[in-house]
mmCIF file of C-alpha atoms in Angstrom:
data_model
loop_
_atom_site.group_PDB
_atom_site.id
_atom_site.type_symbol
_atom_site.label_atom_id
_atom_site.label_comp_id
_atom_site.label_asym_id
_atom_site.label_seq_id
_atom_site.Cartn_x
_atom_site.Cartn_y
_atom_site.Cartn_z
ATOM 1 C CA UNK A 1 125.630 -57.817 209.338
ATOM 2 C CA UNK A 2 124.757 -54.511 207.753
ATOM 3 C CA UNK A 3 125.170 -53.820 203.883
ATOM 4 C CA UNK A 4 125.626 -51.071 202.117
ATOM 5 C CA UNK A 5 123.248 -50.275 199.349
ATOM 6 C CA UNK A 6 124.445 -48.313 195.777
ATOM 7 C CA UNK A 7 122.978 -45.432 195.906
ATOM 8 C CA UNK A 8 123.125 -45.271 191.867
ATOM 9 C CA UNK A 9 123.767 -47.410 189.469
ATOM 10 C CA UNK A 10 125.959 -47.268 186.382
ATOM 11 C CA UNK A 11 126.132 -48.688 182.850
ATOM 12 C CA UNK A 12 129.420 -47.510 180.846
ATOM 13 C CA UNK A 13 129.629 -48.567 177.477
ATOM 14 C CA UNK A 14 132.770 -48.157 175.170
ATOM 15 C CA UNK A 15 130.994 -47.140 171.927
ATOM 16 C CA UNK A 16 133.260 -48.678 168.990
ATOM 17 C CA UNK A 17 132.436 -52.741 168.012
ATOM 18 C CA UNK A 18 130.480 -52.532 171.611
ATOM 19 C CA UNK A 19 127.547 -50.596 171.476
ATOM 20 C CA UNK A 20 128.240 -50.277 167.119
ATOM 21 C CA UNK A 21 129.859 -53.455 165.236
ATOM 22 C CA UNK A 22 131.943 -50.984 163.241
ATOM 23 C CA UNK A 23 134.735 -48.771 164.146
ATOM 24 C CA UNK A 24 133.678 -45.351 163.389
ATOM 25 C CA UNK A 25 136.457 -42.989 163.123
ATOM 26 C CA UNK A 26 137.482 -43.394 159.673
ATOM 27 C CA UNK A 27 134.138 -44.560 158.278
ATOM 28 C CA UNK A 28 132.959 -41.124 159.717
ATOM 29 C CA UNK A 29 136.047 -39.423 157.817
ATOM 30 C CA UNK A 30 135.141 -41.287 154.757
ATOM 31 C CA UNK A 31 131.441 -40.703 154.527
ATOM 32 C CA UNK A 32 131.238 -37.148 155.633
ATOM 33 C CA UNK A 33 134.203 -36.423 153.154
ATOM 34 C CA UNK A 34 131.826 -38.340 150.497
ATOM 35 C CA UNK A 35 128.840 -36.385 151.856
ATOM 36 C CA UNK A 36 130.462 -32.982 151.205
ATOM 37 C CA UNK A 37 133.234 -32.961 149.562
ATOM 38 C CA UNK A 38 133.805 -36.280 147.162
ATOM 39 C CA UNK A 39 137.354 -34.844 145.779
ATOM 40 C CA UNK A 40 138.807 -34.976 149.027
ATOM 41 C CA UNK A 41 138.074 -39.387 148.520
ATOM 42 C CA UNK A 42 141.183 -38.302 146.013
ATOM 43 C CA UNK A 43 143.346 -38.258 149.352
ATOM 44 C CA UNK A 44 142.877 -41.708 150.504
ATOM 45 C CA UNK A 45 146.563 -42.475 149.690
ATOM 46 C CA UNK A 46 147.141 -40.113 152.258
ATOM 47 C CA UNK A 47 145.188 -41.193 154.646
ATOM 48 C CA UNK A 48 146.476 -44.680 154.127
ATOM 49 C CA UNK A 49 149.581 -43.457 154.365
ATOM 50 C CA UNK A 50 148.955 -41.901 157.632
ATOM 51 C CA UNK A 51 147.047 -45.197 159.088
ATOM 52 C CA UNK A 52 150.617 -47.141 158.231
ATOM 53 C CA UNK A 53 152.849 -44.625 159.635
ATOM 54 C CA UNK A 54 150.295 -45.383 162.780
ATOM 55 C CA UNK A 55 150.633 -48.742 162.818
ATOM 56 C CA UNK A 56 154.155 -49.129 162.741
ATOM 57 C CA UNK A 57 153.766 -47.075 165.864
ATOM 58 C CA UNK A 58 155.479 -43.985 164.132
ATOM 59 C CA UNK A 59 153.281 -42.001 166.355
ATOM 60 C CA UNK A 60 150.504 -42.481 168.157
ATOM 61 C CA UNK A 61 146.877 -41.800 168.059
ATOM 62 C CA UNK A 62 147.195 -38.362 169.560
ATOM 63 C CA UNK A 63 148.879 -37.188 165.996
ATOM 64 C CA UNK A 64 147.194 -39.559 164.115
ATOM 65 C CA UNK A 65 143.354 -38.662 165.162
ATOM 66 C CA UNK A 66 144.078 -34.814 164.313
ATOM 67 C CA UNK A 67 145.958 -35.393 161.310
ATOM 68 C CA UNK A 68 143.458 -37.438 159.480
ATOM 69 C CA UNK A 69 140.609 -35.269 160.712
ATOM 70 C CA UNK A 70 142.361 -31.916 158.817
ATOM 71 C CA UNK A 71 143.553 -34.126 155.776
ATOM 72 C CA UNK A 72 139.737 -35.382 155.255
ATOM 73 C CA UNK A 73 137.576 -33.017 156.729
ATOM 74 C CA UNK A 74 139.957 -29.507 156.870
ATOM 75 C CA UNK A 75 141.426 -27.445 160.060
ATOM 76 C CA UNK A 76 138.039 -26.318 161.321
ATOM 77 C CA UNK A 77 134.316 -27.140 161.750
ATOM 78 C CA UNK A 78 132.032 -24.611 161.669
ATOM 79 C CA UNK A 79 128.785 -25.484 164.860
ATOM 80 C CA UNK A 80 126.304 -26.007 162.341
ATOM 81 C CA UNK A 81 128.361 -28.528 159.876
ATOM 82 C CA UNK A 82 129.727 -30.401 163.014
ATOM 83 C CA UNK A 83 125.941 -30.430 164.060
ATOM 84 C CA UNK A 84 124.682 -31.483 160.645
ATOM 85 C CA UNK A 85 127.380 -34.003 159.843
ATOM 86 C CA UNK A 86 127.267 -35.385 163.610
ATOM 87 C CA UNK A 87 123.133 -36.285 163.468
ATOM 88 C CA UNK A 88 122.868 -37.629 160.003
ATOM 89 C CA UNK A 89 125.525 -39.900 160.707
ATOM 90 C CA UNK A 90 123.959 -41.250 164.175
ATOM 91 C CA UNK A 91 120.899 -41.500 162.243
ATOM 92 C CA UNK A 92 122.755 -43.358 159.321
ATOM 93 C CA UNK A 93 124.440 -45.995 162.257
ATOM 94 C CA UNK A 94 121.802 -45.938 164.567
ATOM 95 C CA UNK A 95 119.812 -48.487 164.717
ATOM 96 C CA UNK A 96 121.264 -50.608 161.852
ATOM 97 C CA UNK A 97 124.773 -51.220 163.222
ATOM 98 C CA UNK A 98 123.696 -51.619 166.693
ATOM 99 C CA UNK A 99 123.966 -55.667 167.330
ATOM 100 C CA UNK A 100 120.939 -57.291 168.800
ATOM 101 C CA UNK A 101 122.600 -57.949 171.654
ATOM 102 C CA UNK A 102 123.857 -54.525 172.525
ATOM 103 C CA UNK A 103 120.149 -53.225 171.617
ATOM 104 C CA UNK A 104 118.547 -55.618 174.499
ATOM 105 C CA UNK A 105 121.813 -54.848 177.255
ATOM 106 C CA UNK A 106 120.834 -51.200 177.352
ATOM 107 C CA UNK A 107 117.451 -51.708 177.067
ATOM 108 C CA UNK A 108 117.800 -53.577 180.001
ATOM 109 C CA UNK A 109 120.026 -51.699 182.356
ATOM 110 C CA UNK A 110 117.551 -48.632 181.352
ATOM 111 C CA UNK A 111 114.535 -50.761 183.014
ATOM 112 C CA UNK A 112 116.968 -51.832 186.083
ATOM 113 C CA UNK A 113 117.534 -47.921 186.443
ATOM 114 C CA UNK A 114 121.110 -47.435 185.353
ATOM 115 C CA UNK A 115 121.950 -44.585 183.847
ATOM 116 C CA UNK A 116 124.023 -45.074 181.149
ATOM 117 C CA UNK A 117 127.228 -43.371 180.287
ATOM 118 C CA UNK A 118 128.976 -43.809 176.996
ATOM 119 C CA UNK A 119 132.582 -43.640 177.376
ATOM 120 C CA UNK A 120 134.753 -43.406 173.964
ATOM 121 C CA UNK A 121 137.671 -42.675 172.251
ATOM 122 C CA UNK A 122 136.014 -41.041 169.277
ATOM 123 C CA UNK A 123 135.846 -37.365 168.730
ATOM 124 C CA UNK A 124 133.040 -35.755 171.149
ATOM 125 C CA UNK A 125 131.211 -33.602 168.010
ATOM 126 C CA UNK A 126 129.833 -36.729 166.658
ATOM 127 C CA UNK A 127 130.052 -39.385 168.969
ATOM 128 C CA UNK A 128 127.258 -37.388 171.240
ATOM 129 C CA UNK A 129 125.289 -37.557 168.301
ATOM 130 C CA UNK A 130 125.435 -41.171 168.827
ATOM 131 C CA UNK A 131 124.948 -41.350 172.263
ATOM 132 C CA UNK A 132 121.667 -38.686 172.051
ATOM 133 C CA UNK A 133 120.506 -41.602 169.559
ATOM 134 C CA UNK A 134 120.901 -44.430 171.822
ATOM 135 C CA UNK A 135 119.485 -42.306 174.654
ATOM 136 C CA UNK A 136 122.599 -42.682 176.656
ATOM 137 C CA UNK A 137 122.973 -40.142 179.941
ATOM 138 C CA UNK A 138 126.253 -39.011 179.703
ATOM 139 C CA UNK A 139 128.832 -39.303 177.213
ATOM 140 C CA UNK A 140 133.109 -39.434 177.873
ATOM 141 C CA UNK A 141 134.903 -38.708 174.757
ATOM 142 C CA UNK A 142 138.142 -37.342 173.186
ATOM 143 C CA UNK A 143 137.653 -33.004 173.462
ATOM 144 C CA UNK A 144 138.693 -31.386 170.136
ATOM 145 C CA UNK A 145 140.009 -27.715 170.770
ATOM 146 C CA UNK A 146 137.278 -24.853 169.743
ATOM 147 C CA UNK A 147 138.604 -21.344 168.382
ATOM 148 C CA UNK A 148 136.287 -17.898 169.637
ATOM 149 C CA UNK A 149 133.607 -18.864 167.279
ATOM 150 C CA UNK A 150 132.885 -22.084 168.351
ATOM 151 C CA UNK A 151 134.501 -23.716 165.275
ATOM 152 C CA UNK A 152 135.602 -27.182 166.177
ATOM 153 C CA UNK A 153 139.500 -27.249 165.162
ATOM 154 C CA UNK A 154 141.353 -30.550 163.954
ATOM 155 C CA UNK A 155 143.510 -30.652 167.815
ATOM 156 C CA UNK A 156 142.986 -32.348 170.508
ATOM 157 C CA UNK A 157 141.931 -30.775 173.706
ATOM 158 C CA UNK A 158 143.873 -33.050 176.352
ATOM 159 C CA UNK A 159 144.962 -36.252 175.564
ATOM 160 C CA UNK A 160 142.772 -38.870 173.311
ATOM 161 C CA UNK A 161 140.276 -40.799 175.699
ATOM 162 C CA UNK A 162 141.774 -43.817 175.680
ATOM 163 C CA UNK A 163 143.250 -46.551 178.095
ATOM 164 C CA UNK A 164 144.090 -44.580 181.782
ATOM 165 C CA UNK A 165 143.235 -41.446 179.959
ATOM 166 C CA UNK A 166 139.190 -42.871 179.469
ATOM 167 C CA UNK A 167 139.701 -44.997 182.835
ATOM 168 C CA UNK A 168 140.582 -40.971 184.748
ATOM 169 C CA UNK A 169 137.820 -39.157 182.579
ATOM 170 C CA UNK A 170 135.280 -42.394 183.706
ATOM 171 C CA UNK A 171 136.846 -41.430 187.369
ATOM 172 C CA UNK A 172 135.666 -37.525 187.061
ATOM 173 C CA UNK A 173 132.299 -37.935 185.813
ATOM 174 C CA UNK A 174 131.879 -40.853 188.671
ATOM 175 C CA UNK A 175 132.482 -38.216 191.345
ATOM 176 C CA UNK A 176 130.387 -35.492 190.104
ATOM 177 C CA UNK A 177 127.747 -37.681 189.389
ATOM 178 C CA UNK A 178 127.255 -40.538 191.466
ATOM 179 C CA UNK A 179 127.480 -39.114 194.894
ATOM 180 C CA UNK A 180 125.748 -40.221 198.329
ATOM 181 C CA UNK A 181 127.426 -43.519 198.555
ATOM 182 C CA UNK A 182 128.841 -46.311 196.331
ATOM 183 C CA UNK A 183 127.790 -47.074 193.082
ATOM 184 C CA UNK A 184 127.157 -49.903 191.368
ATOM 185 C CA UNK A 185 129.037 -50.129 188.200
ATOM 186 C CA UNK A 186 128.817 -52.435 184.841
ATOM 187 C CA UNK A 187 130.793 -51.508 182.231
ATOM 188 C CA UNK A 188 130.890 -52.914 178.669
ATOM 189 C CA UNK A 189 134.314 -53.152 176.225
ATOM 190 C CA UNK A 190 135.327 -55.465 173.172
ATOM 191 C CA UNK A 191 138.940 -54.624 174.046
ATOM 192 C CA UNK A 192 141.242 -55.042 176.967
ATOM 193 C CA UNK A 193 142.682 -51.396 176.648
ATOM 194 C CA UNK A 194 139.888 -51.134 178.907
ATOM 195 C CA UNK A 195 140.917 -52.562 181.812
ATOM 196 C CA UNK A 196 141.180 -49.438 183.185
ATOM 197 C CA UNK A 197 137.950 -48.712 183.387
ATOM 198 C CA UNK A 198 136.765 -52.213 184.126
ATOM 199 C CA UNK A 199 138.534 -51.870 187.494
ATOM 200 C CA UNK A 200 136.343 -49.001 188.091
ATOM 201 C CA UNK A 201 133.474 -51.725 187.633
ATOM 202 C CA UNK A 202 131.770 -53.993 189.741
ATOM 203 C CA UNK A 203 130.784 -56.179 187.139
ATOM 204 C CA UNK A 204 133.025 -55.864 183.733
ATOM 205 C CA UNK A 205 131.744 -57.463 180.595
ATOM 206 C CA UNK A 206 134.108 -58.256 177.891
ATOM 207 C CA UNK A 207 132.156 -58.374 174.430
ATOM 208 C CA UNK A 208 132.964 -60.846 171.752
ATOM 209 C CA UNK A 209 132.784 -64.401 170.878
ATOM 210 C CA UNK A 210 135.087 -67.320 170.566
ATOM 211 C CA UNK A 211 137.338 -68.786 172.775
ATOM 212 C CA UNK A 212 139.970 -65.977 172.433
ATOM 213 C CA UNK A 213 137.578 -64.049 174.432
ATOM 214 C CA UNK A 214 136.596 -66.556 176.980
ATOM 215 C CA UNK A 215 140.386 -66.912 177.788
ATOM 216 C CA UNK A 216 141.355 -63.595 178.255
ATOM 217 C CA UNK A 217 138.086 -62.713 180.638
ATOM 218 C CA UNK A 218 138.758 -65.484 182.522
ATOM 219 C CA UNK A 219 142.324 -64.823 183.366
ATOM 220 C CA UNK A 220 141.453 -61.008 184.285
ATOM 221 C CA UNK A 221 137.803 -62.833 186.296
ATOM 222 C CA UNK A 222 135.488 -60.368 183.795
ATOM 223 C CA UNK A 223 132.216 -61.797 182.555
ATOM 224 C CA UNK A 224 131.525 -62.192 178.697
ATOM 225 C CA UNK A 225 129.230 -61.402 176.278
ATOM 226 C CA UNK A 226 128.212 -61.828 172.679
ATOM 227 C CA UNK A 227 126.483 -59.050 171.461
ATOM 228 C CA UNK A 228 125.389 -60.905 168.263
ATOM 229 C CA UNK A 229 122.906 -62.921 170.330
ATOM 230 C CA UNK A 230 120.030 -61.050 171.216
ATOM 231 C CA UNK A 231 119.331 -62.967 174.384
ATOM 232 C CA UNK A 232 122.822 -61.859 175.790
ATOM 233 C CA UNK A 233 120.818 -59.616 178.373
ATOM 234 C CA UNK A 234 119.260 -62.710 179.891
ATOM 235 C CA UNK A 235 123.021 -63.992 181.536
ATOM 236 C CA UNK A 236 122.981 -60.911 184.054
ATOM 237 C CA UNK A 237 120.151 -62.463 185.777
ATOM 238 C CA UNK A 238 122.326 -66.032 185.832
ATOM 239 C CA UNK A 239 125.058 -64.605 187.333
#
């Protein structure tokens, strides 16, 4: 019997309590709004406002994202305040929010000779920042529209990277970049909105702890994961 052998392999990692413990979007808002601006922390009702309106699914995170961004941060981003804001925050998160677990993962699909694509929701102008930090390949995020001068404007540019939408833009990057034959795929999520993408995956890994999480991967057949441990790299090779 012949088998096939990937010609690459591939390590996608959702970025948000995966590859960082915390959420980023609005601790970004909040801290570069701190950083540069501490009256617009007078807004916060707003923004709380907004995050209700949210999650009594008044709209979803396609107006939300946008909305926040201008209330907190303005309408536009010049290149080198995006850039600034972008790498002192990576260097603010990185490596102190990055579980031990997470850490030894990509450490170790580095050494196996993955390359390693981040693949996130968050906006693109900082999360690469993040990704650049880790020493990811590639990065997937949500686009954010750009006037003539480059500024980076509070709108989406396509829809927010997210569910199908990350799953299709996971898709893309696979076929410009992992041609000559299959690939062999991991991918890495704390949250079942990726399912998408975990199709795309020969092995998926949820990430979490507790039985909740044992449950669920078992009744989609995905492989689990705490990132808190630091030996969580050693249960690829017991697979």
């Amino acid at each position: 019997m012949t088998h096939t052998v990937p010609s690459a392999r591939i390590a996608i990692y959702d970025l948000d309590r995966t590859v960082l413990r915390k959420p980023t979007f609005t601790l970004f808002l909040l801290w570069a709004a701190w950083r540069e601006m501490p009256w617009r922390l007078l807004r916060l009702p707003a923004l709380a406002a907004l995050m209700i309106g949210y999650a009594l699914r008044l709209y979803g995170r396609d107006r939300f994202k946008p909305a926040a961004i201008r209330l907190m941060l303005g309408s536009s981003i010049s290149p080198a305040r995006a850039e600034r804001l972008a790498a002192h925050f990576a260097a603010w998160r990185v490596p102190r929010d990055v579980p031990p677990g997470a850490a030894a993962r990509i450490a170790r699909d580095r050494a196996e000779g993955y390359r390693l694509l981040m693949a996130t929701a968050a906006p693109e102008f900082y999360a690469t920042a993040i990704a650049d930090a880790l020493d990811f390949d590639a990065i997937v995020a949500s686009r954010h529209r750009r006037d003539a001068a480059g500024n980076w404007l509070a709108e989406l540019d396509g829809p927010n990277c997210y569910g199908e939408e990350k799953a299709r833009r996971v898709a893309e990057w696979l076929e410009a970049n992992a041609q000559g034959g299959p690939a062999h795929i991991r991918a890495y999520s704390d949250h079942a909105s990726d399912a998408p993408t975990f199709a795309l995956a020969n092995e998926p890994w949820l990430i979490g702890r507790g039985e909740k999480f044992i449950r669920r991967a078992a009744l989609h057949g995905w492989r689990t994961a705490d990132f808190e441990d630091a030996t969580a790299d050693a249960v690829i090779g017991a697979r």
